[in-house]
mmCIF file of C-alpha atoms in Angstrom:
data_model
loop_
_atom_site.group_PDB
_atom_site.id
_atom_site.type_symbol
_atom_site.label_atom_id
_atom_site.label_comp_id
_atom_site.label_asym_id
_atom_site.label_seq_id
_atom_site.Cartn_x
_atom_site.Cartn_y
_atom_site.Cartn_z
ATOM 1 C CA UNK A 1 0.000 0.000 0.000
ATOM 2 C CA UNK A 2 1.492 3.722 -1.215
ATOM 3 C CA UNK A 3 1.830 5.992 1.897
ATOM 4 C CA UNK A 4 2.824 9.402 2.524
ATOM 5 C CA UNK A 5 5.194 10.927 4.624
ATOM 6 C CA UNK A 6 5.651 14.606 6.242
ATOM 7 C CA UNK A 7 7.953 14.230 8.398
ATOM 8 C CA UNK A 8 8.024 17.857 9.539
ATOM 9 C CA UNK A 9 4.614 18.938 12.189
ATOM 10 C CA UNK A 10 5.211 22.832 12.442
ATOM 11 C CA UNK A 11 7.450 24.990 10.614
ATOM 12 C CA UNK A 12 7.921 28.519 10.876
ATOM 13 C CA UNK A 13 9.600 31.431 8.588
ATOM 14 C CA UNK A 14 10.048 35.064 8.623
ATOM 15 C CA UNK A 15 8.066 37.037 6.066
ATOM 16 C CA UNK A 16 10.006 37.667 2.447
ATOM 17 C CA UNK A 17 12.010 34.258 3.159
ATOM 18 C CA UNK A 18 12.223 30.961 1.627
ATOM 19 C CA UNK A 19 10.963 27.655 3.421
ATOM 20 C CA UNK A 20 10.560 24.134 1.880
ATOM 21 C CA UNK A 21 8.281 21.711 3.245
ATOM 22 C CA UNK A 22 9.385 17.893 2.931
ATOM 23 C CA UNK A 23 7.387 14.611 1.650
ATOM 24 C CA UNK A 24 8.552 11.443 0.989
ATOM 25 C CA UNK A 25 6.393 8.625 -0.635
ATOM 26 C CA UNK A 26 6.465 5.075 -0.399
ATOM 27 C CA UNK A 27 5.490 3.257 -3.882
ATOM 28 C CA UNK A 28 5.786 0.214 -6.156
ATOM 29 C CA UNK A 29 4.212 2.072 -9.056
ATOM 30 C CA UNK A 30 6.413 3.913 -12.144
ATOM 31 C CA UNK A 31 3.889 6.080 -13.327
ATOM 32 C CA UNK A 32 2.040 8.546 -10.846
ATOM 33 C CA UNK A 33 0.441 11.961 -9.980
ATOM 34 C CA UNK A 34 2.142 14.087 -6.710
ATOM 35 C CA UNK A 35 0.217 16.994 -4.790
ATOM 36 C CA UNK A 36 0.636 19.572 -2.645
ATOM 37 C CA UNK A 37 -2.896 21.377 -1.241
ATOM 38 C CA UNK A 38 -2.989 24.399 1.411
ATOM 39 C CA UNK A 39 -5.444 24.586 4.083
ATOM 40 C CA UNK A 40 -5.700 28.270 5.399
ATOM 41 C CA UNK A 41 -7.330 28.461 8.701
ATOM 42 C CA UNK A 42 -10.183 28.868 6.494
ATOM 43 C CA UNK A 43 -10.777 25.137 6.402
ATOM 44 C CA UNK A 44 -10.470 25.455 2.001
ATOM 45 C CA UNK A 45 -8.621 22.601 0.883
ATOM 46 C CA UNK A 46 -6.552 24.650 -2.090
ATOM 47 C CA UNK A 47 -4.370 22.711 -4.973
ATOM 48 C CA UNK A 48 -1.084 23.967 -4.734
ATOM 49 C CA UNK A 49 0.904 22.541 -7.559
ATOM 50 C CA UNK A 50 1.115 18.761 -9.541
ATOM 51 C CA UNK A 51 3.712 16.902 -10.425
ATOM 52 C CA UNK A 52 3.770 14.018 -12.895
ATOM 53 C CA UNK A 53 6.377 11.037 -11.965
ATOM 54 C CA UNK A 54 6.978 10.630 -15.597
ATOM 55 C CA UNK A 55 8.177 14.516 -15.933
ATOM 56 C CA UNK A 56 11.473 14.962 -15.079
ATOM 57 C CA UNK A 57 11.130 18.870 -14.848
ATOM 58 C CA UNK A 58 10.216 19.695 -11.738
ATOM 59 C CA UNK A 59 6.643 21.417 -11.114
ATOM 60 C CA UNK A 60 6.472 25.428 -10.637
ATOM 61 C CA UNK A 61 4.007 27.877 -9.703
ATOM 62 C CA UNK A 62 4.495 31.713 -9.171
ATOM 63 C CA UNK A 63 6.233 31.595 -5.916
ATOM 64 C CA UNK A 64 5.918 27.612 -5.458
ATOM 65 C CA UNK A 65 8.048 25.461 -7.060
ATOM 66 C CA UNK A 66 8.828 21.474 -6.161
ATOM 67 C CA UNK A 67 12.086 19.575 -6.240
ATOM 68 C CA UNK A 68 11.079 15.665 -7.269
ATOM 69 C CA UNK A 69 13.501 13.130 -6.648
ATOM 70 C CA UNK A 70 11.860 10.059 -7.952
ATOM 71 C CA UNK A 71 14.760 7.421 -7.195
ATOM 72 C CA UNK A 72 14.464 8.930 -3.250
ATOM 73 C CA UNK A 73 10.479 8.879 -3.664
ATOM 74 C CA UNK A 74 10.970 12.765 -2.231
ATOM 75 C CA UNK A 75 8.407 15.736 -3.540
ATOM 76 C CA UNK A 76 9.463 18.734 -1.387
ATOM 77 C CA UNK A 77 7.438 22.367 -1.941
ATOM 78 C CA UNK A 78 9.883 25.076 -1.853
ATOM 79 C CA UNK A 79 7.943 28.640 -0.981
ATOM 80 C CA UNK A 80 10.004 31.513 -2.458
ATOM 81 C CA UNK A 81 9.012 35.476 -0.628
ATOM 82 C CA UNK A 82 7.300 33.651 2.303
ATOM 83 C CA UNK A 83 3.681 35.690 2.739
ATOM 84 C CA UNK A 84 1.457 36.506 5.725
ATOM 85 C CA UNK A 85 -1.455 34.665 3.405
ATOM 86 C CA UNK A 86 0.888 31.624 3.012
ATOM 87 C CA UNK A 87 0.018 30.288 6.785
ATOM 88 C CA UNK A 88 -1.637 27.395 6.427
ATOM 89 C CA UNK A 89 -1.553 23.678 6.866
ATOM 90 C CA UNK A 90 -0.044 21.972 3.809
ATOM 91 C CA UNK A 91 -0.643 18.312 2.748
ATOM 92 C CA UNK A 92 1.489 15.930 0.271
ATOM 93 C CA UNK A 93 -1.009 13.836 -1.469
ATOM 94 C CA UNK A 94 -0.371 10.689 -3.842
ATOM 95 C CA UNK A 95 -2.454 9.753 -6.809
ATOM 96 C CA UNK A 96 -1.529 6.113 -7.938
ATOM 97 C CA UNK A 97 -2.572 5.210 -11.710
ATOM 98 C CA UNK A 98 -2.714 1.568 -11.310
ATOM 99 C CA UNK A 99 -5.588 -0.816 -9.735
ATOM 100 C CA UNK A 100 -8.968 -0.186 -8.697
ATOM 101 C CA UNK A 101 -8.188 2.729 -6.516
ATOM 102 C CA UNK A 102 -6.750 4.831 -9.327
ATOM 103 C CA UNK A 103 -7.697 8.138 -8.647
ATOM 104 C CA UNK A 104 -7.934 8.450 -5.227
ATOM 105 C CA UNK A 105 -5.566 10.628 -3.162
ATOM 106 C CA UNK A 106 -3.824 9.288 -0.217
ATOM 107 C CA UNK A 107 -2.486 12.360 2.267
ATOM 108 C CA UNK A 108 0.387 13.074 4.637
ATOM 109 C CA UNK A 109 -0.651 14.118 8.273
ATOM 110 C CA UNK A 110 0.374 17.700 6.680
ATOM 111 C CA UNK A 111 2.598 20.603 8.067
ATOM 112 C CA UNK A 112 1.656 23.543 9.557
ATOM 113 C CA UNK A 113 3.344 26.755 8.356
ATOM 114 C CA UNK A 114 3.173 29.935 10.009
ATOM 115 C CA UNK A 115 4.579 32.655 8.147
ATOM 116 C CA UNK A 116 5.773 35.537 10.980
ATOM 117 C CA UNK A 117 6.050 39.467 9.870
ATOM 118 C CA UNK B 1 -19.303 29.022 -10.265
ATOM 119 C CA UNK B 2 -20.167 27.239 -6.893
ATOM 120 C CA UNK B 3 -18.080 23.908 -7.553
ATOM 121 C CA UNK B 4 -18.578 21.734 -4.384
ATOM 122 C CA UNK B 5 -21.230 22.797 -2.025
ATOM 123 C CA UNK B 6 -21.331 21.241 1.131
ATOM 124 C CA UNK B 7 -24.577 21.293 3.713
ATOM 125 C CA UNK B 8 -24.882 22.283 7.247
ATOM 126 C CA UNK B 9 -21.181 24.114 7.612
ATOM 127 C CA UNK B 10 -21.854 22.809 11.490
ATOM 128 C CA UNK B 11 -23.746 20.324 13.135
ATOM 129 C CA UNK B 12 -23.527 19.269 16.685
ATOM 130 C CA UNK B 13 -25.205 15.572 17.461
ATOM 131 C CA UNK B 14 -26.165 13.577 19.954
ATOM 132 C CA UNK B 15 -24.739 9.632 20.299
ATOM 133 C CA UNK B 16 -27.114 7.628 18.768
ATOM 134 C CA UNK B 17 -28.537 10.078 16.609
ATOM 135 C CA UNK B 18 -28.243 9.838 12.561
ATOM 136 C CA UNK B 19 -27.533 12.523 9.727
ATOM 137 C CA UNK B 20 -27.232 12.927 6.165
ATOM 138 C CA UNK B 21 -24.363 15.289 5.013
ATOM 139 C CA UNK B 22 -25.106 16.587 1.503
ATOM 140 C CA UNK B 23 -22.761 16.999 -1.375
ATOM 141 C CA UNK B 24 -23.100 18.567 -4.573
ATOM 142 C CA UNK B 25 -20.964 19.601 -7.499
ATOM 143 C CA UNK B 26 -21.903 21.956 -10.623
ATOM 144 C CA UNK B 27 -18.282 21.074 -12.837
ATOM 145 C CA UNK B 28 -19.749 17.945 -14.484
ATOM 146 C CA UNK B 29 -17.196 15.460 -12.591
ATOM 147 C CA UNK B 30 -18.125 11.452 -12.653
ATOM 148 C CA UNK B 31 -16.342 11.301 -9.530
ATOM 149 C CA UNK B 32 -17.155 11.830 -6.045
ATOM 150 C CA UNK B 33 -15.357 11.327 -2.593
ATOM 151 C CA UNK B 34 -16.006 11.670 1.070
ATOM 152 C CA UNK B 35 -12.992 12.123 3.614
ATOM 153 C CA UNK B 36 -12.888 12.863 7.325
ATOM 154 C CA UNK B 37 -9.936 15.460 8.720
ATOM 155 C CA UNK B 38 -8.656 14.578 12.745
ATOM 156 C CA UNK B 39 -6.167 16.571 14.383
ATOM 157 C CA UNK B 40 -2.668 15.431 12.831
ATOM 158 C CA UNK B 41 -4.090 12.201 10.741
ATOM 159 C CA UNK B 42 -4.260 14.348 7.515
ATOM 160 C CA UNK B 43 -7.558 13.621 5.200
ATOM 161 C CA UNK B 44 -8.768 10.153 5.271
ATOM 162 C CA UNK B 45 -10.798 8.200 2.534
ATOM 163 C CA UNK B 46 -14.381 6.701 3.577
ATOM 164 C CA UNK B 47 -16.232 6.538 0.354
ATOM 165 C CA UNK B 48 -15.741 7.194 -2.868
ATOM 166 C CA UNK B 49 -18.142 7.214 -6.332
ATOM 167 C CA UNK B 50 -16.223 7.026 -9.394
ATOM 168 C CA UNK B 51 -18.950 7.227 -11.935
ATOM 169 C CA UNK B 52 -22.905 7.701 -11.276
ATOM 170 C CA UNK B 53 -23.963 4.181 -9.914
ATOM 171 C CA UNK B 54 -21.061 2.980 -8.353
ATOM 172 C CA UNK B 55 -19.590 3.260 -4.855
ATOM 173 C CA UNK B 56 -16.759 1.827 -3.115
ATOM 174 C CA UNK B 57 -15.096 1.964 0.733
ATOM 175 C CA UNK B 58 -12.097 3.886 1.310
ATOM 176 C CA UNK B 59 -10.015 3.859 4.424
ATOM 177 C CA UNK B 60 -12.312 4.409 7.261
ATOM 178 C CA UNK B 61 -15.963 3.277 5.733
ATOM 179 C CA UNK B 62 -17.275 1.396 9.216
ATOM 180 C CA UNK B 63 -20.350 3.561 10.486
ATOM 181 C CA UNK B 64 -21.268 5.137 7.554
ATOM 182 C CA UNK B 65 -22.735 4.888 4.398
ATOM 183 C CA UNK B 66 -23.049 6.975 0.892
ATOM 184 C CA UNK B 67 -25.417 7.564 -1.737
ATOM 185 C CA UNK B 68 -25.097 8.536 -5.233
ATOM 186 C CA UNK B 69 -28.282 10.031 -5.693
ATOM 187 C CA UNK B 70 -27.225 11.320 -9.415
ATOM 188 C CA UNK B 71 -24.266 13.026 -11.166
ATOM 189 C CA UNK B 72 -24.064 15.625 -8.912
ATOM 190 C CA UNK B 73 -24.906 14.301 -5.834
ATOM 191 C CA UNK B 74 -23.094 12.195 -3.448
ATOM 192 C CA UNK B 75 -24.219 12.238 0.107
ATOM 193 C CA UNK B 76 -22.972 10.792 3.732
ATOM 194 C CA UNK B 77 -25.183 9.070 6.426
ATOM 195 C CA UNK B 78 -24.311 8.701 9.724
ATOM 196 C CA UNK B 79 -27.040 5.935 11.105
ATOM 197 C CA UNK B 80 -26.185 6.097 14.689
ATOM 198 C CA UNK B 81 -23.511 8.529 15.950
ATOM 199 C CA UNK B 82 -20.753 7.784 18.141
ATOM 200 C CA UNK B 83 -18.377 10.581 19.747
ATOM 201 C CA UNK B 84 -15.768 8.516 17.102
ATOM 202 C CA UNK B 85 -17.234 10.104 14.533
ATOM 203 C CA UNK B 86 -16.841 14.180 15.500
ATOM 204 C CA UNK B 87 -14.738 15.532 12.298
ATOM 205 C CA UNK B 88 -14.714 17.936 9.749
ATOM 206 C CA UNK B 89 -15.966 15.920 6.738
ATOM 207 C CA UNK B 90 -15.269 16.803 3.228
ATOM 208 C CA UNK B 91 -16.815 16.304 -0.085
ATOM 209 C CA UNK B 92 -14.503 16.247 -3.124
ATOM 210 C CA UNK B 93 -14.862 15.754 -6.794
ATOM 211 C CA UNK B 94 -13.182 14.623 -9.763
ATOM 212 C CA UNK B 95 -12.680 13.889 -13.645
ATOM 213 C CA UNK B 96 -11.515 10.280 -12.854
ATOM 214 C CA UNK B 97 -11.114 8.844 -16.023
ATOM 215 C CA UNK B 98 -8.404 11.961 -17.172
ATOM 216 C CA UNK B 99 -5.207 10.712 -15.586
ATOM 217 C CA UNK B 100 -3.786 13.222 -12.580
ATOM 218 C CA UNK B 101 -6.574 15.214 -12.209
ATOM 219 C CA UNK B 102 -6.782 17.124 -8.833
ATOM 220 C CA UNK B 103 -9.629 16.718 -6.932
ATOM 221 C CA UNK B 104 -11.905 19.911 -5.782
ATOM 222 C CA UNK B 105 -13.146 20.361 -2.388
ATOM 223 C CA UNK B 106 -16.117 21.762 -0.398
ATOM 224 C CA UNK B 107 -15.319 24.009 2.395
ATOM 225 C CA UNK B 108 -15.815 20.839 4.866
ATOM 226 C CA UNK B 109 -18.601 20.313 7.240
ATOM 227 C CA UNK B 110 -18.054 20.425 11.079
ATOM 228 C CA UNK B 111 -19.951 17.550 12.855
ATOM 229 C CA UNK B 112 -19.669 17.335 16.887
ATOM 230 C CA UNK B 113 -21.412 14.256 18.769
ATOM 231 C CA UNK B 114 -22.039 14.353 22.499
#
């Protein structure tokens, strides 16, 4: 069975700074989607950024941008000019492509940012 | 656009009681999916839909069931409530059959049983 690892609780960064949040992944599939989703206090569950396994360029969005390792199973989010609006909790998710459960997303416990001014 | 509307936002229940959390979506996705959020367990799987007709268990299906009343619709029944079972619950929706797609949420319901 795939499972997801965040192996980090809390985290914490001064505002205008860069912070990366880890995930590792545990697999037997080659082919595979990665998440990342922010959860502001809110309670909205937001896509962040995707990844496909089979795309060696890594993922980027605006200020969020992911390093992949596939050989390490490893899908880090790397913030870039840390914002007061980018506190939140933030879950790795895996989407596997194979069996009857294609499609579904299996989550990390998450890690909860708190971007200080 | 509304995407996935969830109903009540908060619900507070006593044990032994039931409820029916409703889901809907307005982005024409075949696939639907329940979760429950607990303090540092991340979101968890109980149901899931993947086309109109079908439904299958997730992670954490014992005391509940689903309904796929249509297209749009996917709803959550609690038959008798146990304290187990206080959560935010969220709906979530999905083109399933186009590889990677990200699934949508609903802005969660909040269910408390005394």
């Amino acid at each position: 069975a795939q499972t997801v690892t965040q192996s980090q609780p809390e985290m914490s960064v001064q505002e205008a700074e860069t912070v990366t949040l880890s995930c590792t992944y545990d697999t037997s599939e080659s082919n595979y989607y990665l998440f990342w989703y922010k959860q502001p206090p809110s309670r909205q569950m937001i896509l962040v950024i995707r990844q496909e396994a089979y795309k060696q360029q890594n993922a980027t969005e605006n200020r969020f941008s992911v390093n992949f390792q596939k050989a390490a199973k490893s899908f880090s989010l790397k913030i870039s000019d840390s914002q007061l609006g980018d506190t939140a909790m933030y879950f790795c998710a895996f989407m596997g492509l194979g069996g009857g459960s294609q499609g579904n997303l299996i989550f990390g416990k998450g890690t909860k940012l708190s971007v200080k001014p | 656009n509304a995407g996935v509307t969830q109903t009540p936002k908060f619900q507070v229940l006593k044990t032994g009681q039931s409820m029916t959390l409703q889901c809907a979506q307005d982005m024409n996705h075949n696939s639907m999916y329940w979760y429950r959020q607990d303090p540092g367990m991340g979101l968890r799987l109980i149901y899931y839909s993947a086309s109109e007709g079908t439904t299958d268990k997730g992670e954490v299906p014992n005391g509940y069931n689903v309904s796929r009343l249509n297209k749009r619709e996917f709803s959550l029944r609690l038959e008798s409530a146990a304290p187990s079972q206080t959560s935010v619950y969220f709906c979530a929706s999905s083109l399933r059959d186009r590889a990677g797609q990200p699934q949508h949420f609903g802005d969660g319901t909040r269910l408390s049983i005394l």
